[in-house]
Coordinates of C-alpha atoms and ligand atoms in Angstrom, one line a residue:
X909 CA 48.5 144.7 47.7
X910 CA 45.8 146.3 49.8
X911 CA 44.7 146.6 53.5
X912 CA 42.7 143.2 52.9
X913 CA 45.4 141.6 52.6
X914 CA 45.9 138.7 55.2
X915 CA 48.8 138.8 58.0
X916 CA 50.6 136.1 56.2
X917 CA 50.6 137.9 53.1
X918 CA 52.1 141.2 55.1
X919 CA 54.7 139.3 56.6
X920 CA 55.8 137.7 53.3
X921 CA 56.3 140.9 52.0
X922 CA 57.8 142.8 54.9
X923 CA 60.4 139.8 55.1
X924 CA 61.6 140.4 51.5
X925 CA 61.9 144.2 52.5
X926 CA 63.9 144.2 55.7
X927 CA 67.6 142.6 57.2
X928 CA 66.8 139.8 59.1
X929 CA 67.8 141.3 62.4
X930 CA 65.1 144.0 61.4
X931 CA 62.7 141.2 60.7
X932 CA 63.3 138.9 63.6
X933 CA 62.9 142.1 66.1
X934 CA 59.4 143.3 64.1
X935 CA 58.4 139.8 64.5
X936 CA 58.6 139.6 68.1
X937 CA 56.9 143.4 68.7
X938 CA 54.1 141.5 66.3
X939 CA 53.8 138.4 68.9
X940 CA 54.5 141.0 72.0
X941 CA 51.5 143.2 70.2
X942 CA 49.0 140.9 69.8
X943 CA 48.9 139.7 73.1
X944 CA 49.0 142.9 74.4
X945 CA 45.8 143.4 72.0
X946 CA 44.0 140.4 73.7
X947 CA 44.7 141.3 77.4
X948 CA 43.2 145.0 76.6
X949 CA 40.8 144.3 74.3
X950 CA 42.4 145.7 70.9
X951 CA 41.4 144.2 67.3
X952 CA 44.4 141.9 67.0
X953 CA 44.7 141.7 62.9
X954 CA 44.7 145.8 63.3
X955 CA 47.8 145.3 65.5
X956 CA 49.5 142.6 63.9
X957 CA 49.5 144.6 61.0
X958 CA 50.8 148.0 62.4
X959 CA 53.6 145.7 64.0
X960 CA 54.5 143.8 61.2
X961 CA 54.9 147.5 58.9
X962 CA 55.8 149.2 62.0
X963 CA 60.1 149.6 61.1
X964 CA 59.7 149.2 57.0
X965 CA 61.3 152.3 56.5
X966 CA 64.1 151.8 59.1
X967 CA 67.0 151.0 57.0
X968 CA 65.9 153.5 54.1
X969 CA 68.4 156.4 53.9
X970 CA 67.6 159.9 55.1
X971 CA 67.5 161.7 51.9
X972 CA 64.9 158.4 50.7
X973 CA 63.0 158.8 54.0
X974 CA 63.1 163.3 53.8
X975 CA 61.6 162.7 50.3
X976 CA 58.9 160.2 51.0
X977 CA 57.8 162.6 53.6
X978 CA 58.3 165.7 51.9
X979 CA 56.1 163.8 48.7
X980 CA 53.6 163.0 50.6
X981 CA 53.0 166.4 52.4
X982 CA 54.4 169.0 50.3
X983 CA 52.8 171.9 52.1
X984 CA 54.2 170.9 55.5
X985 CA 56.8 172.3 57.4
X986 CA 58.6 170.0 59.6
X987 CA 61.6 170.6 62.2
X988 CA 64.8 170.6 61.7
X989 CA 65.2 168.7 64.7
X990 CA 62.8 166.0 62.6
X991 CA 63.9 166.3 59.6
X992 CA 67.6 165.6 60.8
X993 CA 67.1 162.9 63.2
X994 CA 67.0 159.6 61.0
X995 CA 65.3 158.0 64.3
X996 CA 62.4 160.3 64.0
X997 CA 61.7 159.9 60.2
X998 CA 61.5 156.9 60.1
X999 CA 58.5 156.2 61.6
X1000 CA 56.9 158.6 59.7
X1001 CA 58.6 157.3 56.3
X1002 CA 57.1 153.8 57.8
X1003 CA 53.5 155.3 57.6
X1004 CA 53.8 156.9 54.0
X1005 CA 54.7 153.3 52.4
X1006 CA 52.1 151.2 54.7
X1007 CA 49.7 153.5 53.1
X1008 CA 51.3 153.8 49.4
X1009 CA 52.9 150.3 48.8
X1010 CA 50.7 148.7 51.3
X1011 CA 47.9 149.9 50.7
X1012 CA 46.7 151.0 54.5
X1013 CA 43.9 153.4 55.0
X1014 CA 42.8 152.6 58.9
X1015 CA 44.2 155.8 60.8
X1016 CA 44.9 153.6 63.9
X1017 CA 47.4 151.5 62.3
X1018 CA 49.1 154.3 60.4
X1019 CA 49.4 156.4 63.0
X1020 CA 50.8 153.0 65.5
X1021 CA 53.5 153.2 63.1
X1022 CA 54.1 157.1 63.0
X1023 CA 54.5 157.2 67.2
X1024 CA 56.0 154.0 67.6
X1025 CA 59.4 155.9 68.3
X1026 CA 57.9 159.7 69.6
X1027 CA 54.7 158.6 71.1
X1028 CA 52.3 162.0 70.9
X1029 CA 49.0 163.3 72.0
X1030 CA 45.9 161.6 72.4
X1031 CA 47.7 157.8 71.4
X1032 CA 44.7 155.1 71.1
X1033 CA 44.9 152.1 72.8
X1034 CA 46.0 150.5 69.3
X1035 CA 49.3 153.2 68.9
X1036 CA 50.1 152.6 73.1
X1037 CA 50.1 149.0 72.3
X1038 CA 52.5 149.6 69.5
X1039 CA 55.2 151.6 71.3
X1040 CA 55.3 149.4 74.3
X1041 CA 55.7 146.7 71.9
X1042 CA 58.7 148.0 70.6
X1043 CA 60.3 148.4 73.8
X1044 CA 59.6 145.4 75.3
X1045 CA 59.7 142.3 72.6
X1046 CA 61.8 139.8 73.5
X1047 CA 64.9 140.7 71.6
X1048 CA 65.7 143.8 73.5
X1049 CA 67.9 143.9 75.8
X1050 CA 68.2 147.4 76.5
X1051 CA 68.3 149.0 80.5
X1052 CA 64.3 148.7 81.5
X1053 CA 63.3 146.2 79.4
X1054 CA 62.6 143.5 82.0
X1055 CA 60.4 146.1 84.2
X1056 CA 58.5 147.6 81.5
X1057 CA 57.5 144.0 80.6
X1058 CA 55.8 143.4 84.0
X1059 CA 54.7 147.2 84.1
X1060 CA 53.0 146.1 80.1
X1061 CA 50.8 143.1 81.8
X1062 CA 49.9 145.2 84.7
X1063 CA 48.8 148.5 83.6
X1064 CA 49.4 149.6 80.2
X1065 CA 49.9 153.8 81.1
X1066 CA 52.3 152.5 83.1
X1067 CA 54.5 150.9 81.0
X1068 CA 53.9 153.7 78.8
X1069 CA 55.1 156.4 81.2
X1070 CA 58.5 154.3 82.0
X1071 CA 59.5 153.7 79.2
X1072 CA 58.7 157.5 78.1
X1073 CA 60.9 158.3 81.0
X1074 CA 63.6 156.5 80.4
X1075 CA 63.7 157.4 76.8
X1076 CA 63.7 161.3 77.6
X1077 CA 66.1 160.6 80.2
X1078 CA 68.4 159.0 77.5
X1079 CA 67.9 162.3 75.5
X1080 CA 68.7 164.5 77.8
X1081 CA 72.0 163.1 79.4
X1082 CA 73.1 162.7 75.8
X1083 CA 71.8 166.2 75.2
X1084 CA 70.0 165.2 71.9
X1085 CA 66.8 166.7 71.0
X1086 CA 63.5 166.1 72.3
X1087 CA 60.6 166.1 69.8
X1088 CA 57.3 167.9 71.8
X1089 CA 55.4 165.7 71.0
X1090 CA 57.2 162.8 73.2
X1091 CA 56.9 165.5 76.0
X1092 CA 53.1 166.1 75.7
X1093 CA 52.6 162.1 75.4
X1094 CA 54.3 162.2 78.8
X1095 CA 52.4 165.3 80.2
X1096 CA 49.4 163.3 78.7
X1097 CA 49.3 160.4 80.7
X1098 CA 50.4 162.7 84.1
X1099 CA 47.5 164.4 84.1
X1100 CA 45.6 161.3 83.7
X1101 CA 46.4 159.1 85.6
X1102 CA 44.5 157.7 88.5
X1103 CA 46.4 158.7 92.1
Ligands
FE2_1875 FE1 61.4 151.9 64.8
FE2_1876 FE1 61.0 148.7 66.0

C-alpha cells in the first residue's frame, strides 16, 4: 500500500485495524475534516487521509508504541513526560505506521496525525483542521464540544484556542503534565490573532 492509494482503500484497511468504537469516532473526524477542508480551502483527499490514519496507533500498547518510536528515531531523546503518557505517543506512533505500513510521505498529513492530540508550533491549516476535528466530530460528547463546533464554522483559530484552553485546563486541575509544545501552540495563536 502506498500514498496513492484511494480513500476507500485507506478506510478498508484502517477498519480491519481498529475497534469499532475507534473506527466509527475516526470516521466522523474524517466527515467533520473534510468539510472543514472545503469551507477553508484545504486539499480534501490530504485530509481525509490524515483523518482516517489519524488514531491507528491508539489501542497499540505502550511498550509497542515506545518502540515504534524509539525505531524510527533512534538518536532522539524524548521526555519522560512523553514517553510515559500513552495519550501523547500515540499520535506520534500513528505517524511512524502511516508512513511505514501506509506508505505516507506528505509532511502535512504526517504531522496532522503527530498534533492531533498536543497541537505545536507553526500547525498548517491541514494539522489545525485535524485537531479541531478530533474534538468536535459528532460522537463526542465531551464539555465544549457543542461551542467549539460553532467556534469551527466561524473562525478556525478560534476553535483552536478553546479547545486548547479547555484541554490545558483539564491538565492542570488534574495536575497531569503539560507537553510545551501544547503551550507554544496556544502562545502561537495569542500573539496572532487579530484584536
Ligand atoms: Fe487520538
Ligand atoms: Fe481521535
Amino acid at each position: 500500500m502506498d500514498s496513492t492509494d484511494s480513500k476507500a482503500e485507506t478506510q478498508k484497511r484502517v477498519r480491519e485495524l481498529l475497534s469499532r468504537e475507534r473506527y466509527e469516532h475516526t470516521l466522523g473526524v474524517c466527515d467533520t475534516a473534510e468539510s472543514l477542508a472545503r469551507q477553508y480551502g484545504c486539499d480534501v483527499g490530504k485530509v481525509a487521509k490524515s483523518a482516517l490514519l489519524h488514531d491507528i496507533a491508539r489501542d497499540f500498547s505502550q511498550d509497542d508504541m515506545q518502540c515504534l518510536i524509539r525505531q524510527d528515531e533512534p538518536d532522539a531523546v524524548f521526555s519522560e513526560t512523553f514517553l510515559h503518557e500513552p495519550l501523547l505517543l500515540h499520535a506520534r506512533a500513528g505517524a511512524v505506521v502511516a508512513r511505514n505500513q501506509f506508505g505516507i510521505d506528505d509532511r502535512d498529513i504526517l504531522r496532522g496525525i503527530e498534533l492531533h492530540t498536543t497541537g505545536g508550533p507553526g500547525m498548517g491549516l491541514l494539522e489545525r483542521i485535524i485537531f479541531v476535528a478530533d474534538f468536535i466530530e459528532p460522537g463526542r460528547t465531551m464539555r465544549g464540544v457543542k461551542k467549539a463546533g460553532q467556534l469551527a464554522r466561524e473562525n478556525l483559530d478560534a476553535a483552536m484556542l478553546y479547545i486548547l484552553k479547555l484541554v490545558l485546563n483539564y491538565l492542570l486541575d488534574g495536575e497531569r503534565c503539560i507537553l510545551t509544545e501544547s503551550i507554544d501552540a496556544y502562545n502561537e495563536i495569542i500573539l496572532n490573532r487579530e484584536n
